[in-house]
CSV table of C-alpha atoms in Angstrom, one decimal:
chain,number,residue,atom,x,y,z
A,1,MET,CA,90.9,69.0,109.1
A,2,PRO,CA,88.1,66.3,108.7
A,3,PRO,CA,88.8,63.4,106.4
A,4,THR,CA,87.9,63.9,102.8
A,5,PRO,CA,87.7,61.6,99.8
A,6,LEU,CA,91.1,60.8,98.4
A,7,ASP,CA,92.0,62.3,95.0
A,8,PRO,CA,94.6,60.8,92.7
A,9,ARG,CA,95.7,64.3,91.5
A,10,ARG,CA,96.7,65.5,94.9
A,11,LEU,CA,99.0,62.4,95.5
A,12,ALA,CA,100.6,62.9,92.1
A,13,ALA,CA,101.4,66.5,92.9
A,14,ALA,CA,102.7,65.6,96.4
A,15,ALA,CA,104.8,62.7,95.2
A,16,ALA,CA,106.4,64.7,92.4
A,17,CYS,CA,107.1,67.4,95.0
A,18,ALA,CA,108.8,64.9,97.3
A,19,LEU,CA,110.8,63.5,94.3
A,20,ALA,CA,112.0,67.0,93.4
A,21,GLY,CA,113.1,67.6,96.9
A,22,ALA,CA,114.8,64.3,97.1
A,23,ALA,CA,116.6,64.9,93.8
A,24,ALA,CA,117.8,68.3,95.0
A,25,ALA,CA,119.0,66.8,98.3
A,26,GLY,CA,120.6,63.8,96.8
A,27,VAL,CA,118.0,61.4,98.4
A,28,LEU,CA,117.4,58.3,96.4
A,29,ALA,CA,114.4,56.8,98.2
A,30,VAL,CA,110.9,58.4,98.2
A,31,PRO,CA,109.5,58.6,101.8
A,32,ALA,CA,106.7,56.2,102.6
A,33,LEU,CA,103.2,57.7,102.0
A,34,ALA,CA,101.3,58.6,105.2
A,35,GLN,CA,98.1,56.8,106.1
A,36,ASN,CA,94.8,58.5,105.7
A,37,SER,CA,92.7,59.5,108.7
A,38,GLY,CA,90.8,56.2,108.6
A,39,GLY,CA,93.9,54.2,109.4
A,40,ALA,CA,94.1,52.3,106.1
A,41,SER,CA,97.3,52.6,104.0
A,42,ALA,CA,97.0,55.3,101.4
A,43,ASP,CA,96.7,54.0,97.9
A,44,PRO,CA,99.9,54.9,95.9
A,45,GLY,CA,97.7,56.3,93.2
A,46,ARG,CA,95.6,58.5,95.5
A,47,ALA,CA,95.9,61.2,98.1
A,48,ALA,CA,93.8,63.3,100.4
A,49,LYS,CA,93.1,67.0,99.5
A,50,PRO,CA,91.6,69.8,101.6
A,51,ALA,CA,87.8,70.0,101.3
A,52,PRO,CA,86.6,72.2,98.5
A,53,ALA,CA,84.4,75.2,98.9
A,54,ALA,CA,80.8,74.3,99.9
A,55,SER,CA,78.3,74.0,97.1
A,56,GLY,CA,77.0,77.4,96.1
A,57,ALA,CA,79.9,79.3,97.6
A,58,GLN,CA,80.4,82.6,95.8
A,59,ARG,CA,83.8,83.6,94.4
A,60,VAL,CA,85.0,87.0,95.4
A,61,THR,CA,86.7,89.0,92.5
A,62,ASP,CA,86.4,92.4,94.0
A,63,VAL,CA,89.1,94.7,92.5
A,64,GLY,CA,88.6,97.5,94.9
A,65,THR,CA,90.9,98.8,97.7
A,66,PRO,CA,92.0,96.0,100.1
A,67,ALA,CA,91.3,96.3,103.8
A,68,ALA,CA,93.7,98.3,105.8
A,69,VAL,CA,96.6,96.4,107.3
A,70,THR,CA,98.2,97.6,110.5
A,71,THR,CA,102.0,97.6,110.4
A,72,PRO,CA,104.7,99.7,112.1
A,73,PRO,CA,104.8,103.2,110.5
A,74,LYS,CA,107.5,103.6,107.9
A,75,PRO,CA,107.3,107.2,106.4
A,76,LEU,CA,108.8,107.5,103.0
A,77,LEU,CA,107.8,110.8,101.5
A,78,ILE,CA,106.7,114.3,102.5
A,79,THR,CA,104.6,116.5,100.3
A,80,CYS,CA,103.2,120.0,100.9
A,81,ARG,CA,99.4,120.2,100.6
A,82,THR,CA,98.4,123.8,101.6
A,83,ALA,CA,100.3,127.1,102.0
A,84,CYS,CA,102.8,125.6,99.6
A,85,ALA,CA,105.6,127.3,97.6
A,86,GLY,CA,106.5,124.0,95.9
A,87,LEU,CA,106.1,120.3,96.4
A,88,ASP,CA,108.6,120.2,99.3
A,89,ILE,CA,108.3,123.9,100.5
A,90,VAL,CA,105.6,124.9,103.0
A,91,ARG,CA,104.9,128.0,105.0
A,92,ALA,CA,104.4,127.8,108.7
A,93,GLY,CA,100.8,126.8,109.5
A,94,GLY,CA,100.4,124.9,106.2
A,95,ILE,CA,99.6,121.2,105.9
A,96,VAL,CA,102.0,118.5,104.8
A,97,ARG,CA,101.2,114.9,103.9
A,98,VAL,CA,103.5,112.1,105.1
A,99,THR,CA,103.2,108.9,103.0
A,100,GLY,CA,104.6,105.5,103.6
A,101,ASP,CA,103.9,101.9,104.9
A,102,GLY,CA,101.7,101.3,107.9
A,103,MET,CA,100.8,104.9,108.3
A,104,ASP,CA,97.4,104.0,109.7
A,105,GLY,CA,99.3,103.4,113.0
A,106,ALA,CA,100.8,106.9,113.0
A,107,ARG,CA,99.7,109.2,115.8
A,108,THR,CA,102.3,112.0,115.9
A,109,VAL,CA,104.7,113.6,113.4
A,110,VAL,CA,107.9,115.0,114.6
A,111,PHE,CA,109.7,117.8,112.7
A,112,THR,CA,113.3,116.9,113.6
A,113,GLY,CA,114.9,120.1,112.2
A,114,ALA,CA,118.7,120.2,111.8
A,115,LYS,CA,120.6,117.2,112.9
A,116,ALA,CA,121.5,117.1,116.7
A,117,SER,CA,120.2,120.6,117.1
A,118,GLY,CA,117.5,119.9,119.7
A,119,ASP,CA,114.9,122.0,117.8
A,120,GLU,CA,112.4,119.2,117.3
A,121,VAL,CA,108.7,120.0,117.5
A,122,SER,CA,105.7,117.7,117.0
A,123,ALA,CA,102.1,117.8,116.0
A,124,PRO,CA,99.2,115.3,115.8
A,125,ALA,CA,98.8,113.2,112.7
A,126,VAL,CA,95.4,112.9,111.0
A,127,SER,CA,94.9,109.8,109.0
A,128,VAL,CA,93.7,110.2,105.4
A,129,SER,CA,94.4,106.7,104.1
A,130,PRO,CA,96.1,103.5,105.3
A,131,ASP,CA,99.4,104.8,103.8
A,132,ALA,CA,99.2,108.6,104.5
A,133,VAL,CA,98.6,111.2,107.3
A,134,ASP,CA,98.3,114.9,107.2
A,135,VAL,CA,99.8,117.3,109.8
A,136,VAL,CA,99.7,121.0,110.3
A,137,VAL,CA,103.2,122.5,110.5
A,138,PRO,CA,103.5,123.8,114.1
A,139,ALA,CA,105.1,127.0,115.1
A,140,GLY,CA,108.8,126.7,115.6
A,141,ALA,CA,109.2,123.9,113.0
A,142,VAL,CA,112.4,124.3,110.9
A,143,THR,CA,113.6,122.7,107.7
A,144,GLY,CA,114.5,119.0,108.0
A,145,PRO,CA,113.2,115.5,107.8
A,146,VAL,CA,110.4,114.1,109.9
A,147,GLN,CA,109.7,110.9,111.8
A,148,VAL,CA,106.5,109.3,113.0
A,149,LEU,CA,105.4,108.0,116.4
A,150,ASP,CA,102.8,105.3,116.8
A,151,ALA,CA,100.2,105.0,119.6
A,152,ALA,CA,102.8,103.4,121.9
A,153,GLY,CA,105.3,106.2,121.3
A,154,ALA,CA,107.7,104.1,119.2
A,155,ALA,CA,109.5,106.3,116.7
A,156,SER,CA,110.1,105.4,113.0
A,157,ARG,CA,113.3,106.3,111.2
A,158,THR,CA,113.5,109.8,109.9
A,159,THR,CA,112.6,110.3,106.2
A,160,ARG,CA,115.4,110.7,103.7
A,161,LYS,CA,113.6,113.7,102.1
A,162,ARG,CA,113.4,117.0,104.0
A,163,ILE,CA,110.5,119.4,104.1
A,164,THR,CA,111.5,123.0,103.7
A,165,ILE,CA,109.8,125.5,106.1
A,166,ALA,CA,109.8,128.7,104.1
A,167,SER,CA,109.6,132.4,105.2
A,168,ALA,CA,107.1,134.6,103.4
A,169,THR,CA,110.0,136.2,101.4
A,170,ARG,CA,111.4,132.9,100.3
A,171,ALA,CA,108.0,131.4,99.6
A,172,SER,CA,107.1,134.3,97.2
A,173,SER,CA,110.3,133.9,95.3
A,174,ALA,CA,110.0,130.1,95.1
A,175,ALA,CA,106.4,129.9,93.9
A,176,ALA,CA,107.0,130.4,90.2
A,177,ALA,CA,106.0,127.3,88.2
A,178,PRO,CA,103.8,124.2,88.4
A,179,ALA,CA,105.5,120.9,89.3
A,180,ALA,CA,104.4,117.3,89.4
A,181,ARG,CA,105.7,114.1,91.0
A,182,VAL,CA,104.6,110.5,91.4
A,183,ASP,CA,105.0,109.1,94.9
A,184,VAL,CA,106.3,105.6,93.9
A,185,LYS,CA,108.2,104.3,90.8
A,186,LYS,CA,106.6,100.8,90.8
A,187,VAL,CA,102.9,100.1,91.5
A,188,PHE,CA,101.3,96.6,91.9
A,189,PHE,CA,97.6,96.0,91.2
A,190,ARG,CA,95.8,95.7,94.5
A,191,GLY,CA,99.1,96.5,96.2
A,192,PRO,CA,99.6,98.7,99.3
A,193,HIS,CA,100.2,101.8,97.2
A,194,ARG,CA,98.3,103.4,94.3
A,195,ALA,CA,99.9,105.4,91.6
A,196,THR,CA,99.5,108.9,92.9
A,197,VAL,CA,100.5,112.1,91.1
A,198,SER,CA,100.9,115.3,93.2
A,199,VAL,CA,100.6,118.6,91.3
A,200,PHE,CA,101.8,121.9,92.7
A,201,ILE,CA,99.6,124.9,91.8
A,202,PRO,CA,101.6,128.2,91.8
A,203,ASP,CA,100.4,131.2,93.8
A,204,GLY,CA,97.6,133.1,92.0
A,205,PRO,CA,93.9,132.6,91.3
A,206,PRO,CA,92.3,129.1,91.5
A,207,GLN,CA,93.3,126.8,88.6
A,208,HIS,CA,91.5,124.1,86.8
A,209,VAL,CA,93.9,121.1,86.6
A,210,VAL,CA,93.5,118.5,83.9
A,211,VAL,CA,95.3,115.2,84.5
A,212,ASP,CA,95.6,112.4,81.9
A,213,LEU,CA,97.3,109.0,82.4
A,214,VAL,CA,98.9,107.7,79.3
A,215,ARG,CA,100.4,104.3,78.5
A,216,ALA,CA,103.9,104.8,77.4
A,217,THR,CA,104.1,102.0,74.8
A,218,ASP,CA,101.3,103.3,72.6
A,219,GLY,CA,100.3,106.7,73.9
A,220,VAL,CA,96.8,105.6,74.7
A,221,SER,CA,95.1,107.6,77.5
A,222,VAL,CA,93.7,105.2,80.1
A,223,GLY,CA,92.6,107.7,82.8
A,224,HIS,CA,91.3,111.3,83.1
A,225,TRP,CA,90.8,113.6,86.1
A,226,GLU,CA,89.7,117.2,86.5
A,227,LEU,CA,90.8,119.0,89.7
A,228,ASP,CA,90.2,122.5,91.0
A,229,GLY,CA,93.0,123.9,93.0
A,230,ALA,CA,93.7,127.2,94.7
A,231,GLY,CA,97.1,128.8,94.2
A,232,GLY,CA,99.7,127.7,96.7
A,233,THR,CA,98.3,124.2,97.1
A,234,VAL,CA,99.1,120.6,95.9
A,235,GLN,CA,96.4,118.6,94.3
A,236,SER,CA,96.5,114.8,93.7
A,237,ALA,CA,95.0,112.1,91.5
A,238,SER,CA,95.5,108.4,92.0
A,239,TRP,CA,95.0,105.2,90.0
A,240,GLY,CA,94.8,101.6,91.1
A,241,GLY,CA,95.3,99.9,87.7
A,242,VAL,CA,91.6,99.5,86.7
A,243,VAL,CA,89.9,101.2,83.7
A,244,GLY,CA,86.2,100.5,83.0
A,245,GLY,CA,86.3,97.5,85.4
A,246,ASN,CA,89.3,95.9,83.6
A,247,VAL,CA,92.8,95.6,85.0
A,248,GLN,CA,95.2,97.2,82.6
A,249,ARG,CA,98.3,95.5,81.1
A,250,ASP,CA,101.7,95.6,82.7
A,251,GLY,CA,103.9,98.4,81.5
A,252,ARG,CA,105.1,102.0,81.8
A,253,TYR,CA,102.6,104.8,82.4
A,254,ARG,CA,102.9,108.6,82.8
A,255,PHE,CA,100.7,111.3,84.2
A,256,GLN,CA,100.3,114.5,82.0
A,257,ILE,CA,99.1,117.7,83.6
A,258,GLN,CA,97.7,120.7,81.9
A,259,LEU,CA,96.8,124.0,83.5
A,260,PRO,CA,94.5,126.6,81.8
A,261,ASN,CA,96.0,130.1,81.7
A,262,ALA,CA,95.7,132.4,84.7
A,263,ALA,CA,92.6,134.1,83.1
A,264,GLY,CA,90.7,130.8,83.3
A,265,ALA,CA,90.4,130.4,79.6
A,266,SER,CA,89.6,126.9,78.3
A,267,ALA,CA,92.7,126.6,76.2
A,268,ALA,CA,95.2,124.4,77.9
A,269,GLN,CA,99.0,124.8,77.9
A,270,ALA,CA,100.6,123.8,74.6
A,271,SER,CA,103.2,121.7,76.5
A,272,PRO,CA,101.7,119.8,79.5
A,273,THR,CA,103.8,119.2,82.6
A,274,LEU,CA,105.0,115.6,82.6
A,275,ALA,CA,105.3,113.6,85.9
A,276,PRO,CA,108.0,110.9,86.0
A,277,ALA,CA,106.9,107.6,84.5
A,278,PHE,CA,106.2,104.6,86.7
A,279,THR,CA,105.8,100.9,86.2
A,280,PHE,CA,102.4,99.2,86.7
A,281,LEU,CA,102.5,95.4,87.4
A,282,GLY,CA,99.8,92.9,88.1
A,283,ASP,CA,101.7,90.3,90.1
A,284,MET,CA,104.8,90.1,92.4
A,285,PHE,CA,107.2,87.1,92.6
A,286,PRO,CA,106.1,85.3,95.8
A,287,ILE,CA,109.6,84.3,97.2
A,288,ARG,CA,111.4,87.3,98.7
A,289,GLY,CA,114.9,85.9,98.7
A,290,ARG,CA,117.4,83.7,96.8
A,291,HIS,CA,115.7,80.8,95.0
A,292,THR,CA,116.1,78.2,92.3
A,293,PHE,CA,113.5,76.8,89.9
A,294,ALA,CA,113.2,73.0,90.0
A,295,GLU,CA,113.7,70.9,86.9
A,296,GLY,CA,112.7,67.3,86.2
A,297,VAL,CA,110.1,65.9,88.5
A,298,GLY,CA,109.7,69.3,90.1
A,299,ARG,CA,108.3,70.8,86.9
A,300,PHE,CA,104.6,71.1,86.0
A,301,GLY,CA,103.4,68.1,84.1
A,302,ALA,CA,106.3,65.8,85.3
A,303,GLY,CA,104.9,62.3,85.4
A,304,ARG,CA,105.4,59.2,87.6
A,305,ALA,CA,103.4,56.0,87.4
A,306,GLY,CA,100.9,57.7,85.1
A,307,HIS,CA,100.4,60.8,87.3
A,308,THR,CA,101.4,64.4,86.8
A,309,HIS,CA,102.9,67.2,88.9
A,310,GLN,CA,100.3,70.0,89.0
A,311,GLY,CA,102.6,72.8,90.0
A,312,GLN,CA,106.1,74.3,89.9
A,313,ASP,CA,108.6,73.7,92.8
A,314,VAL,CA,110.9,76.6,93.7
A,315,PHE,CA,113.7,75.9,96.1
A,316,ALA,CA,114.8,78.4,98.8
A,317,ALA,CA,116.1,78.3,102.3
A,318,CYS,CA,113.6,77.5,105.0
A,319,GLY,CA,112.3,80.7,106.5
A,320,THR,CA,112.6,82.8,103.3
A,321,PRO,CA,109.6,85.2,103.3
A,322,LEU,CA,106.6,84.4,101.1
A,323,VAL,CA,104.1,87.1,99.9
A,324,ALA,CA,100.9,87.0,98.0
A,325,ALA,CA,101.8,87.1,94.3
A,326,ARG,CA,98.5,88.8,93.7
A,327,GLY,CA,96.0,90.3,96.1
A,328,GLY,CA,92.6,88.8,96.5
A,329,THR,CA,90.5,86.7,98.9
A,330,VAL,CA,91.8,83.7,100.9
A,331,LYS,CA,89.8,80.6,99.9
A,332,PHE,CA,91.7,78.1,102.0
A,333,SER,CA,94.3,78.3,104.8
A,334,GLY,CA,95.3,75.3,106.8
A,335,PHE,CA,97.2,72.1,107.1
A,336,GLN,CA,97.0,68.9,105.0
A,337,SER,CA,99.2,65.8,105.2
A,338,ARG,CA,100.5,66.2,101.6
A,339,ALA,CA,100.4,69.9,101.2
A,340,GLY,CA,101.6,70.8,104.7
A,341,ASN,CA,100.7,74.3,105.7
A,342,TYR,CA,99.1,75.8,102.6
A,343,VAL,CA,97.2,78.8,101.3
A,344,VAL,CA,94.8,79.3,98.3
A,345,ILE,CA,94.1,82.8,97.2
A,346,ASP,CA,91.5,83.8,94.6
A,347,GLY,CA,93.5,86.3,92.6
A,348,ALA,CA,91.5,89.6,92.2
A,349,GLY,CA,90.5,90.5,88.7
A,350,THR,CA,91.7,87.2,87.2
A,351,GLY,CA,89.4,84.3,88.1
A,352,ASP,CA,92.5,82.3,88.8
A,353,ASP,CA,93.5,80.7,92.1
A,354,TYR,CA,97.1,81.0,93.4
A,355,VAL,CA,98.2,78.0,95.6
A,356,TYR,CA,101.1,78.0,98.0
A,357,MET,CA,102.2,74.7,99.7
A,358,HIS,CA,104.7,73.5,102.3
A,359,LEU,CA,104.8,76.7,104.3
A,360,LYS,CA,107.1,76.5,107.4
A,361,ALA,CA,104.3,77.4,109.8
A,362,PRO,CA,100.5,78.1,109.6
A,363,SER,CA,99.9,81.2,107.5
A,364,PRO,CA,98.9,84.5,109.3
A,365,VAL,CA,96.1,84.9,106.7
A,366,LYS,CA,92.9,83.0,107.2
A,367,LYS,CA,89.9,81.9,105.0
A,368,GLY,CA,87.9,84.9,104.0
A,369,ASP,CA,90.7,87.5,104.6
A,370,SER,CA,91.3,90.2,101.9
A,371,VAL,CA,95.0,90.4,101.2
A,372,TYR,CA,97.0,92.8,99.1
A,373,THR,CA,99.7,92.0,96.5
A,374,GLY,CA,102.9,91.6,98.4
A,375,GLU,CA,101.3,91.0,101.7
A,376,PRO,CA,103.3,88.4,103.9
A,377,ILE,CA,101.5,85.0,103.9
A,378,GLY,CA,104.2,82.9,105.5
A,379,GLU,CA,107.7,81.4,105.0
A,380,VAL,CA,109.2,78.7,102.8
A,381,GLY,CA,109.3,75.4,104.6
A,382,ASP,CA,109.2,71.6,104.1
A,383,THR,CA,105.9,70.7,105.9
A,384,GLY,CA,103.7,67.9,104.6
A,385,ASP,CA,105.0,65.4,102.0
A,386,ALA,CA,108.1,67.4,101.0
A,387,VAL,CA,111.8,66.8,101.0
A,388,GLY,CA,113.9,69.9,101.0
A,389,CYS,CA,112.7,73.4,101.7
A,390,HIS,CA,110.7,74.7,98.8
A,391,LEU,CA,107.5,76.4,97.6
A,392,HIS,CA,105.2,74.2,95.6
A,393,PHE,CA,103.2,76.8,93.6
A,394,GLU,CA,100.1,76.1,91.5
A,395,LEU,CA,98.0,78.3,89.2
A,396,TRP,CA,94.4,77.2,88.5
A,397,THR,CA,91.9,78.6,86.0
A,398,ALA,CA,88.4,79.7,86.9
A,399,PRO,CA,86.3,78.7,88.7
A,400,GLY,CA,89.3,77.6,90.8
A,401,TRP,CA,91.2,75.0,92.7
A,402,TYR,CA,89.2,71.8,92.8
A,403,THR,CA,86.0,73.7,92.2
A,404,GLY,CA,85.9,73.1,88.4
A,405,GLY,CA,89.1,74.8,87.3
A,406,GLU,CA,92.2,73.2,85.8
A,407,PRO,CA,95.9,73.6,86.7
A,408,VAL,CA,98.1,75.3,84.2
A,409,ASP,CA,101.9,75.6,84.0
A,410,PRO,CA,102.9,78.5,86.3
A,411,LEU,CA,106.6,78.6,85.3
A,412,PRO,CA,106.2,81.2,82.5
A,413,SER,CA,104.3,83.5,84.9
A,414,LEU,CA,106.8,82.9,87.8
A,415,ARG,CA,109.8,83.7,85.6
A,416,ALA,CA,108.1,86.9,84.3
A,417,TRP,CA,107.2,88.0,87.9
A,418,ASP,CA,110.8,87.2,89.0
A,419,ALA,CA,112.3,89.3,86.2
A,420,HIS,CA,110.4,92.5,87.3
A,421,SER,CA,109.9,92.2,91.0
């Protein structure tokens, strides 16, 4: 990184970080401050910081769907789509959807049948989204779980849930009532999965399906969909956490489904079908392992020689995975003598910047990348001016980190994210 003007706030943050690490490790002396790139001794009241964004740079606050990320396929759920006799019951020749992580890498779906029976059959997978593929149930498929093969032929684990291949007799007896289910129980804003409800339409004439999303705490409807579905199909509606351009509050939500009567009248059912409730969250705790919040000089606002610590230190073993607490756009990713390996992400829908320092190695995400909530960004380390393995985390108000914003105490947010994720 080219030399940049020294800034007293960066040294204060780095020195407090080092003091926190020393206190945790029982070290009494603070390591000597490194020299700047010009060779002169660094002033104890100043420190270098990474260069800010160029003048006129535009902030990215897009709250849409993040770019697809290629990961090994991990199928989690199977749902019938056509020729259905239920959410998990399909007639031969129907279509099923396999949902999971990294499904954009899936090329083949294997219907494994009964365990160790040798009755496996496979069919090509057709991508419908980064986390789902559709497949036509091939002739000879029997009831059982499925697994997914990627382009190299590597096989995933089989799904826990089975798909039932129904005979015509069994299908007609099973197709009796509507049913609904939500694919996941916890959804993060700009995360890898949206909140998706799947609604089974019983055999019969086409139905007009009315779906409402209701916030459990106050009963307010925050989403509305109208779907048209033929009998014996499964229809879906999905939600990413945004209503009218605004990210909704954390909490419990539930889809409510109403089907007009078979004659197609406008009057809806008196009692709607309720899908299981799910939790919507805006942020995820960034350290995915055991950790301890620093006290004293590791706290935000801790002072030494008139300077303040601008973040919160969280101690964890070196190598503990780190993820993006909130999806967004990477503003900085690099190395700096004080911060070590560091990443700055412009949190989507917030105007805030999320700052991660002392990563063990350079982050896999680079400036300009679009990342999702929970995406791996590195590991806990002790690079830069740090003593003891820890994450130094900062939270800056708009317009952002050293571009006119101000640091705020991130500990209340960190504790809240830690409690729910």
